[in-house]
Tab-separated table of C-alpha atoms and ligand atoms in Angstrom:
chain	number	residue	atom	x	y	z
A	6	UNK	CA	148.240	120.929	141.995
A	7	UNK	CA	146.612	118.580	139.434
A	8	UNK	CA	142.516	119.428	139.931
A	9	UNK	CA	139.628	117.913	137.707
A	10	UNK	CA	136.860	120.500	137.044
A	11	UNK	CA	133.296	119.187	136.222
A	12	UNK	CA	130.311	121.780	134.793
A	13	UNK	CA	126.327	120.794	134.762
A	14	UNK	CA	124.687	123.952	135.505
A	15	UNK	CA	122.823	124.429	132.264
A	16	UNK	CA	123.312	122.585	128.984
A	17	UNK	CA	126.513	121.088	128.701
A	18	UNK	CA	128.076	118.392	130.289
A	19	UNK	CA	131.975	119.366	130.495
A	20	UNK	CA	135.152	117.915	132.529
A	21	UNK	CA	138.319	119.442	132.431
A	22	UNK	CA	142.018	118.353	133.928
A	23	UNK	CA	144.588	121.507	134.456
A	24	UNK	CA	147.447	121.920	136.469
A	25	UNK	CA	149.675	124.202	137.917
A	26	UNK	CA	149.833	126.973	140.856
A	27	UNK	CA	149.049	130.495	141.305
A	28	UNK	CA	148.382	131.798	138.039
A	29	UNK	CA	150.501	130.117	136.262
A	30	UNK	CA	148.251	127.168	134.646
A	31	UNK	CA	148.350	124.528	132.357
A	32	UNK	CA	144.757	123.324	130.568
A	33	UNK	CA	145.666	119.321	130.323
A	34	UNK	CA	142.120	118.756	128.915
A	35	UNK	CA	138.545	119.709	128.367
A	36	UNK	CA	135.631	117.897	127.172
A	37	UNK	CA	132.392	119.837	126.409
A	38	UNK	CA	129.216	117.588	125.739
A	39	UNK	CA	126.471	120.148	124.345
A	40	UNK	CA	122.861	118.808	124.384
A	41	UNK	CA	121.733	119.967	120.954
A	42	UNK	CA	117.784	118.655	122.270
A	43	UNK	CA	116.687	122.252	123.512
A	44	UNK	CA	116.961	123.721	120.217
A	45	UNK	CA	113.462	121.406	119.383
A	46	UNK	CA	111.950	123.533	122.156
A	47	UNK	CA	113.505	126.802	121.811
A	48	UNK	CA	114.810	126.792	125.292
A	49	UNK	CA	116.367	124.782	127.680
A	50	UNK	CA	114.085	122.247	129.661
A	51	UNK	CA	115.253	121.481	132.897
A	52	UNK	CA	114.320	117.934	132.891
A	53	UNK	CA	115.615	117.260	129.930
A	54	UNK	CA	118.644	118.888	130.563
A	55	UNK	CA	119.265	116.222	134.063
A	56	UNK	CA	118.556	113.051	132.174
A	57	UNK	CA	121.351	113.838	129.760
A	58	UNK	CA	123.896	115.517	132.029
A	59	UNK	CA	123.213	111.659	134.118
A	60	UNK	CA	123.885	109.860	131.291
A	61	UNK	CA	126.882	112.098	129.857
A	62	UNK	CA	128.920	112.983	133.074
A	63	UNK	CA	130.609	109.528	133.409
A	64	UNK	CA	131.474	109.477	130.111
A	65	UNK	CA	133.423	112.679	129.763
A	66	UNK	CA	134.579	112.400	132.767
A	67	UNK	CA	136.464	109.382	131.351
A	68	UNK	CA	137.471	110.922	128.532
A	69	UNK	CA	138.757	114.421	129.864
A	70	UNK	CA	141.014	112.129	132.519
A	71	UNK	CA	142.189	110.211	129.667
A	72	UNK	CA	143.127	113.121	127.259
A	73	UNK	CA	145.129	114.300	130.137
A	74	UNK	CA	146.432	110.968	130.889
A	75	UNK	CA	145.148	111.622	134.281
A	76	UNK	CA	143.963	108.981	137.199
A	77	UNK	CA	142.421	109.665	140.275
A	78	UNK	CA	145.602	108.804	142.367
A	79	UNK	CA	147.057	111.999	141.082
A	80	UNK	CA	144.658	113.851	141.382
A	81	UNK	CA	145.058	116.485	144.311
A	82	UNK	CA	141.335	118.135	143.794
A	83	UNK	CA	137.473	117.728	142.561
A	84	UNK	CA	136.292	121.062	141.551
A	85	UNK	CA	132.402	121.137	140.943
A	86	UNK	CA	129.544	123.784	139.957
A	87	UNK	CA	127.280	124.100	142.622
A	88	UNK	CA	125.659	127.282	141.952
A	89	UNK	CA	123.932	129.412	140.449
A	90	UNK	CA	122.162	127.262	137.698
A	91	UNK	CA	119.098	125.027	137.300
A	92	UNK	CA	119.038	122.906	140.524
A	93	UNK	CA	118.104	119.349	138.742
A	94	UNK	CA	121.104	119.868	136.470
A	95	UNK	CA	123.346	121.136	139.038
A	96	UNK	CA	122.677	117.843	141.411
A	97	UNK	CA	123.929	115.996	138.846
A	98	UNK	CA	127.526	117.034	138.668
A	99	UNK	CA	127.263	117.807	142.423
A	100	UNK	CA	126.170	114.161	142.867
A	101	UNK	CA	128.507	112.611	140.774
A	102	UNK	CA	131.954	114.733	142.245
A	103	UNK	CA	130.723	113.558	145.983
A	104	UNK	CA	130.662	110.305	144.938
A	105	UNK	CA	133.688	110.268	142.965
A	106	UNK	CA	135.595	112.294	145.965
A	107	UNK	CA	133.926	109.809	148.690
A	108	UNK	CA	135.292	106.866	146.969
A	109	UNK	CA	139.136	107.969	146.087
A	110	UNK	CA	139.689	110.098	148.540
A	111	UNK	CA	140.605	113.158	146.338
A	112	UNK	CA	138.829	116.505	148.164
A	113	UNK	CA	135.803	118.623	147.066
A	114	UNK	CA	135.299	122.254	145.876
A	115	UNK	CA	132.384	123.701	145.754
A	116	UNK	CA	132.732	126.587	142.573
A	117	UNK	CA	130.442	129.330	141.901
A	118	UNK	CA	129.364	128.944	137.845
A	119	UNK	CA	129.555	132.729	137.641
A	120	UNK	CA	133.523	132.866	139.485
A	121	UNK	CA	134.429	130.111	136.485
A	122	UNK	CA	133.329	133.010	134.084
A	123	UNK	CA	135.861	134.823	136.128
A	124	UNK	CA	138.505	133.062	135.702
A	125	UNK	CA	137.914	131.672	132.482
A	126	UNK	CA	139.636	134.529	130.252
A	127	UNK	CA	142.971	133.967	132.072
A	128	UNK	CA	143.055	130.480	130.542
A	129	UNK	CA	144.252	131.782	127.131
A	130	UNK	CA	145.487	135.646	128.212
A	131	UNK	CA	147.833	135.133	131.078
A	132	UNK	CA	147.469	139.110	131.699
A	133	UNK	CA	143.676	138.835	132.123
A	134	UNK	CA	144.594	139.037	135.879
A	135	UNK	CA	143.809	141.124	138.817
A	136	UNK	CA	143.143	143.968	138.894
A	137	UNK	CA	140.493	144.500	136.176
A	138	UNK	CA	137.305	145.824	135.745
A	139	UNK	CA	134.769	142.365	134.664
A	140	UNK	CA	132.093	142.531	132.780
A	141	UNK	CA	129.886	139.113	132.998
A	142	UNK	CA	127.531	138.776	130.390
A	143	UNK	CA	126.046	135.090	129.766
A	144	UNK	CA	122.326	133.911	129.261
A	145	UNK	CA	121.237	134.897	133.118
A	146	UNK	CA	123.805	137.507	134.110
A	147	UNK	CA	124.900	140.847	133.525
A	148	UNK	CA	127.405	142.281	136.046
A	149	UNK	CA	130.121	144.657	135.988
A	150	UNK	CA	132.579	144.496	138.874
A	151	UNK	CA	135.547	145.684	139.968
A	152	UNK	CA	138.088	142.764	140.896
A	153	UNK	CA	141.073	144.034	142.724
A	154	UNK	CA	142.069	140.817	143.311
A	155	UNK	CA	141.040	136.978	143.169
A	156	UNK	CA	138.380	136.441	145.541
A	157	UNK	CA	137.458	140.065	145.823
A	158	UNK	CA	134.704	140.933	143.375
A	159	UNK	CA	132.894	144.733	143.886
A	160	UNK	CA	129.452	145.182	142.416
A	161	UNK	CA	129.101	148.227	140.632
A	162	UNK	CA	126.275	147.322	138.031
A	163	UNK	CA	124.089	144.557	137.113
A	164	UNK	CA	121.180	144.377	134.598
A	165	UNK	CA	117.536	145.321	136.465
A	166	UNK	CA	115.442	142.817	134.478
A	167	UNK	CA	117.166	140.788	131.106
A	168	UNK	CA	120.358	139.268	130.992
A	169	UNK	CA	122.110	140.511	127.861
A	170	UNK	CA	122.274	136.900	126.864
A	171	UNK	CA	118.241	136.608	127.375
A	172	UNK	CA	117.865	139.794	125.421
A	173	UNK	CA	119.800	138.769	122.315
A	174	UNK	CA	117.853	135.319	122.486
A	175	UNK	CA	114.919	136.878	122.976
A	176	UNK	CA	115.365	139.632	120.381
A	177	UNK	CA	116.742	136.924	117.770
A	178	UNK	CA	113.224	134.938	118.595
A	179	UNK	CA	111.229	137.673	117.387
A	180	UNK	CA	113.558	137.838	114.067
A	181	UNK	CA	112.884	134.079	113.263
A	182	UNK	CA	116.137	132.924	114.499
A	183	UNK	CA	116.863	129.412	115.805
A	184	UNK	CA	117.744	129.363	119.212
A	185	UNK	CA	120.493	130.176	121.258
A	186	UNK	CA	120.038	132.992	119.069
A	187	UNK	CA	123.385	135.265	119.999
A	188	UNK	CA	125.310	134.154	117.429
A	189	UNK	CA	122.842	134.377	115.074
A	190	UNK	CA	121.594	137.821	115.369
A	191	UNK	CA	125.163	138.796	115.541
A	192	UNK	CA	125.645	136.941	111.861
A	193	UNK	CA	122.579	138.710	111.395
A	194	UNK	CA	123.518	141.726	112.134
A	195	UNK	CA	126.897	142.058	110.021
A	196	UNK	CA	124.479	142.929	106.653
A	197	UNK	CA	122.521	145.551	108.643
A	198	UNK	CA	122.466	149.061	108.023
A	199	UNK	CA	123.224	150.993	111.358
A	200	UNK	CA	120.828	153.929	110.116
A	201	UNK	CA	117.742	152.273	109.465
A	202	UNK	CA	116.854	151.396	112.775
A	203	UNK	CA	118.137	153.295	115.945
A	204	UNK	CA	116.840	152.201	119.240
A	205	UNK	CA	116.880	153.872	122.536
A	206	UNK	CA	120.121	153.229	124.442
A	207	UNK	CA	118.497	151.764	127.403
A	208	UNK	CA	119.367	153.706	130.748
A	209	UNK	CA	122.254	155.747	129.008
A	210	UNK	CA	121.630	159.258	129.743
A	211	UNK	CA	124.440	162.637	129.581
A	212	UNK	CA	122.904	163.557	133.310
A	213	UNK	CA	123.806	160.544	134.826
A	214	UNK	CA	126.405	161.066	137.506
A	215	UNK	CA	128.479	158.969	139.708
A	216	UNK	CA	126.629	157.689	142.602
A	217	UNK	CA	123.431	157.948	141.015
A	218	UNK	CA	121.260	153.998	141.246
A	219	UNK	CA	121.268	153.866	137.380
A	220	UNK	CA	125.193	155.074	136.379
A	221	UNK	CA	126.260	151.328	136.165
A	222	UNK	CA	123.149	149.242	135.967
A	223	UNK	CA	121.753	148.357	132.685
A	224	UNK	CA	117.930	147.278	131.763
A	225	UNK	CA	117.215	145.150	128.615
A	226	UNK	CA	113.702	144.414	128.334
A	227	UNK	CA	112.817	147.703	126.703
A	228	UNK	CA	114.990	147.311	123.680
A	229	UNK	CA	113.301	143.743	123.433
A	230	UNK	CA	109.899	145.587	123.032
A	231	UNK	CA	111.548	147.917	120.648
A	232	UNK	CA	112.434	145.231	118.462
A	233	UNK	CA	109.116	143.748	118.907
A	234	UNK	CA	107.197	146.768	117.499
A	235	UNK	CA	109.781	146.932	114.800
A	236	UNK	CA	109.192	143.669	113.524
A	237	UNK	CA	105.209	144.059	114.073
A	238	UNK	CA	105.564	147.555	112.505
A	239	UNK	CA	107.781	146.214	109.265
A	240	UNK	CA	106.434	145.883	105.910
A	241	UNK	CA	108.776	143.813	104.650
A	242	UNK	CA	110.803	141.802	106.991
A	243	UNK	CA	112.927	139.872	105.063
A	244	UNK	CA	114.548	142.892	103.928
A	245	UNK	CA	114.689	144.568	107.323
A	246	UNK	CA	115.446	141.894	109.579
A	247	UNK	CA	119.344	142.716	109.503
A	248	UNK	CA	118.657	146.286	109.861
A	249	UNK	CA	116.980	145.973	113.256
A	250	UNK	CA	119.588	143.568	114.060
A	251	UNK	CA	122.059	145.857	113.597
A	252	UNK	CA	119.931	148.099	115.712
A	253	UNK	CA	119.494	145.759	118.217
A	254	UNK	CA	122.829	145.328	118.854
A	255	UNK	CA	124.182	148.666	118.147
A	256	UNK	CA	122.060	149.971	121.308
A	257	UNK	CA	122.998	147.123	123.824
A	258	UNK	CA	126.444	146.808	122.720
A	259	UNK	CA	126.879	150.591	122.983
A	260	UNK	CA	125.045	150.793	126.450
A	261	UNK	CA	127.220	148.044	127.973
A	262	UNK	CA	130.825	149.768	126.343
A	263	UNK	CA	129.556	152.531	127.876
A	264	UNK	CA	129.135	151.425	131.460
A	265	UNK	CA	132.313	149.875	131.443
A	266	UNK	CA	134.012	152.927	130.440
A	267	UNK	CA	132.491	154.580	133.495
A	268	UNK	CA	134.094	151.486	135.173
A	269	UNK	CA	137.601	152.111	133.596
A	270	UNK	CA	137.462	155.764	134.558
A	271	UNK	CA	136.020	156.063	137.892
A	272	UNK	CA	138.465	152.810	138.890
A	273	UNK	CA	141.268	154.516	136.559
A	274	UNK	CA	141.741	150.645	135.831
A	275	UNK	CA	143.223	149.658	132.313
A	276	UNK	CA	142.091	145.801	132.147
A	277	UNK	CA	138.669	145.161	131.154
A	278	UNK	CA	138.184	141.233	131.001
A	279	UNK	CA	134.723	140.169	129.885
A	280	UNK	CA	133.672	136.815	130.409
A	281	UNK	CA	130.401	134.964	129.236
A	282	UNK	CA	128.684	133.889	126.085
A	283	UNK	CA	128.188	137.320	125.057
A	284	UNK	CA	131.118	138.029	125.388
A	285	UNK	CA	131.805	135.894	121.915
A	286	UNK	CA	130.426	138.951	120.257
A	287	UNK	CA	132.454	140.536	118.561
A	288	UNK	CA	131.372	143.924	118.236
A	289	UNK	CA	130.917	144.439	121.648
A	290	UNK	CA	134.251	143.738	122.162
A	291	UNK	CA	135.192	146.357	119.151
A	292	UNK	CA	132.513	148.802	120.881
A	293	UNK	CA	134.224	148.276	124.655
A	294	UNK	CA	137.920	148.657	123.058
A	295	UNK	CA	136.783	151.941	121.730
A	296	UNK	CA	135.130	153.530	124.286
A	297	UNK	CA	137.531	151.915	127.082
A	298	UNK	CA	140.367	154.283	125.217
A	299	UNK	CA	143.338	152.959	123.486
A	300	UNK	CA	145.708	152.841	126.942
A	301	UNK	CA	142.759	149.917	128.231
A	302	UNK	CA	143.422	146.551	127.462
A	303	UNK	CA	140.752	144.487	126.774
A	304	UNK	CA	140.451	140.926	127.094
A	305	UNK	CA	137.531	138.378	125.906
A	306	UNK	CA	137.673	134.921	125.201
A	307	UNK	CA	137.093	132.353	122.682
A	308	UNK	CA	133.778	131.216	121.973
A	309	UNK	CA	135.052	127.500	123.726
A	310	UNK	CA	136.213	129.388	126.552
A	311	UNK	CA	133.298	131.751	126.497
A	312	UNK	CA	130.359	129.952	126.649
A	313	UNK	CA	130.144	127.331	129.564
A	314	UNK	CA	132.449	124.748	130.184
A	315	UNK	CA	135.062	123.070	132.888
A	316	UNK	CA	137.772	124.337	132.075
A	317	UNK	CA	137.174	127.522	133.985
A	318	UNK	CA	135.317	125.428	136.620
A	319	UNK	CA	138.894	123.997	137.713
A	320	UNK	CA	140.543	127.185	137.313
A	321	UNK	CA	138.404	129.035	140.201
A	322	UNK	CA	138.590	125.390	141.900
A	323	UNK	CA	142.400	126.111	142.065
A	324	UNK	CA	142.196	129.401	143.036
A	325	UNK	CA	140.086	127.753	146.160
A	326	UNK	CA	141.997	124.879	146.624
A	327	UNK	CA	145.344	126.529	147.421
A	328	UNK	CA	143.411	128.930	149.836
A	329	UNK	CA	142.454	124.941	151.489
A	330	UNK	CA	138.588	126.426	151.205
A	331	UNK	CA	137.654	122.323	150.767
A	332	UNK	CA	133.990	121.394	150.315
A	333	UNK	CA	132.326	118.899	152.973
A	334	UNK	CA	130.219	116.300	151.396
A	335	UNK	CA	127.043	117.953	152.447
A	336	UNK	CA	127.897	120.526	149.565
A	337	UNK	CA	124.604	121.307	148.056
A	338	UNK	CA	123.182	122.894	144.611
A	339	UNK	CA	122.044	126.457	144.398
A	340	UNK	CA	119.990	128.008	141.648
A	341	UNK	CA	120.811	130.880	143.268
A	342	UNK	CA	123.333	132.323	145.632
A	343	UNK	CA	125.761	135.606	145.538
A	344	UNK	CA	129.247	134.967	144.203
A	345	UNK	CA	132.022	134.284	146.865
A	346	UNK	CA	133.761	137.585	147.681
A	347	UNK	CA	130.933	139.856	146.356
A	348	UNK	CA	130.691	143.332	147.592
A	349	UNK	CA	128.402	146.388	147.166
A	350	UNK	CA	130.514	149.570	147.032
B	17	KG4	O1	127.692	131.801	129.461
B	17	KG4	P1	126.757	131.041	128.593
B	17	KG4	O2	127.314	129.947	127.717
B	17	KG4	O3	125.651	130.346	129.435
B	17	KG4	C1	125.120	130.898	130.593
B	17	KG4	O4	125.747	130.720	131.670
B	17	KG4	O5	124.065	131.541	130.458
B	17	KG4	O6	125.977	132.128	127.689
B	17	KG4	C2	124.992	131.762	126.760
B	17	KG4	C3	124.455	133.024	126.107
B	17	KG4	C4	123.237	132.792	125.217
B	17	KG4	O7	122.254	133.736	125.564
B	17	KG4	C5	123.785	133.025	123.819
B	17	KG4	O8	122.816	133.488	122.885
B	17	KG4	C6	124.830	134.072	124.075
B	17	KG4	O9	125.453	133.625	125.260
B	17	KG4	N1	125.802	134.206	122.969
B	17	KG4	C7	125.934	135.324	122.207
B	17	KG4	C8	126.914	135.045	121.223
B	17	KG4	N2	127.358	133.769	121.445
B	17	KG4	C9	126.670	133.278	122.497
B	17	KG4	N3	125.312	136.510	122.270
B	17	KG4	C10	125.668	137.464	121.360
B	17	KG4	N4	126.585	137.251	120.397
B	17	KG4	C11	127.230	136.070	120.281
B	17	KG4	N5	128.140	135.878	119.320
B	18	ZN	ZN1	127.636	130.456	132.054
């Protein structure tokens, strides 16, 4: 199957060609249009973001067919964000793939943003399969799931107020850092001293037992208030801005390798994929690896891959298409809807 994958959920505009069957895939071509606008505002504005997906998506459309040397005729499938994401933004690649699949004929999927996440590791480890233990951790989710197999996701944690994405943001705000912040705070970070500042690892606790509500879940907003009355509390914050970086992400790096190790053992799994734009960071990736134990694999993407893009949009679209679960043109966006597949244990 040769499938083009389109992504507007949030802030980039992205198209994506890739072929192949099962899991054996070939990326043909991606095209990632950021909107660089939101940084002005220190956040992304939803109306902002629609104007420039509309006049973007065309565009890269165009291009990602071309790098592939693609056309419509051989195409076999439109794969297209529907959900979750901000609704204005979402229309917009919705809009555009039901036109596009109304007037060649190609068919519709209808992806899940947070599946493409999924998926999206696979693209550069081809053992970042089934089974695995996930952990999703991007701007408005945190989840850890078990994922026996495609299509079968089980919910064993997710965060009970920030997303770990939202809390670095957040936390790199209150540091004076430009926005996305992630990146920054983790650059940040890298000069801290781990002593200076130790926060609270936010529902971590030795008592905690399987089965009990809190064993997998994680809650951010806490630390974020810790780093608040850090920064209010500093006398000299130039000099201790890395340090409570460092602190920062020492606790909610540590808290999240933690729950995954739970993950690992209770599921005796030894794959840990991670998907997301936190999942660029690269000490929670060294934090999960040691935790995890050295017989876990652990798998995270690059940055490209990471953060959002269409790439993994076709990917999942694949996975869908060969399973002929085809989208009817009254597909509709969804700021919000439960991934395909998603159980509570
Ligand atoms: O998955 P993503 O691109 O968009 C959503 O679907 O939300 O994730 C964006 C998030 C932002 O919160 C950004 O600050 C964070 O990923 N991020 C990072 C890093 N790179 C991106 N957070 C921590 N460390 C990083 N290196
Ligand atoms: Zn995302």
């Amino acid at each position: 199957m040769r499938i083009l994958g389109i992504e507007t959920s949030c802030d980039e505009t992205s198209a994506s060609v890739l072929s192949g069957s099962g899991n054996d895939v070939t990326l043909e071509s991606l095209v990632i249009l950021s909107q660089d606008v939101h940084r002005i505002f220190g956040g992304v504005v939803p109306e902002i973001a629609s104007r420039q997906h509309l006049t973007s998506i065309l565009p890269v459309i165009d291009q990602a067919l071309g790098d592939a040397g693609a056309t419509f005729a051989g195409l076999d499938a439109i794969a297209v964000t529907h959900a979750p994401g901000l609704v204005g933004a979402l229309l917009v690649g919705v809009a555009a793939a039901k036109g596009l699949s109304m007037t060649t004929g190609v068919p519709l999927v209808g992806v899940h943003h947070l599946e493409g996440h999924l998926f999206a590791t696979s693209l550069e480890h081809p053992d970042a399969v089934p089974p695995f233990i996930a952990l999703l951790v991007s701007g408005g989710h945190t989840l850890l799931l078990d994922v026996p197999a495609w299509g079968r996701y089980e919910l064993l944690g997710a965060t009970r107020d920030d997303a770990a994405g939202e809390a670095f943001d957040k936390a790199a705000k209150l540091l004076g850092l430009p926005y996305p912040g992630g990146r920054h705070l983790e650059a940040l970070a890298r000069d801290g001293d781990p002593s200076r500042f130790r926060f609270t690892r936010p529902m971590l606790r030795r008592d905690q037992r399987l089965g009990d509500d809190d064993y997998y879940d994680v809650s951010f907003s806490g630390l974020k208030t810790a780093v608040m009355l850090a920064v209010k509390g500093s006398q000299n914050i130039y000099e201790d801005a890395a340090h409570i970086a460092r602190g920062f992400q020492d606790a909610l790096t540590d808290t999240l390798a933690e729950k995954v190790a739970r993950a690992v053992r209770a599921r005796e799994s030894t794959r840990v994929v991670l998907g997301g734009g936190v999942a660029c960071n690269r000490a929670l990736v060294a934090a999960i690896e040691m935790r995890a134990g050295r017989e876990v694999q652990v798998f995270a993407p690059s940055p490209r891959i990471a953060t959002d893009n269409a790439a993994m949009i076709a990917r999942a679209g694949l996975f869908h298409a060969e399973l002929g679960h085809w989208a009817a043109l009254d597909l509709d966006a969804s700021s919000s809807t439960p991934i395909p597949g998603m159980i509570r244990p």
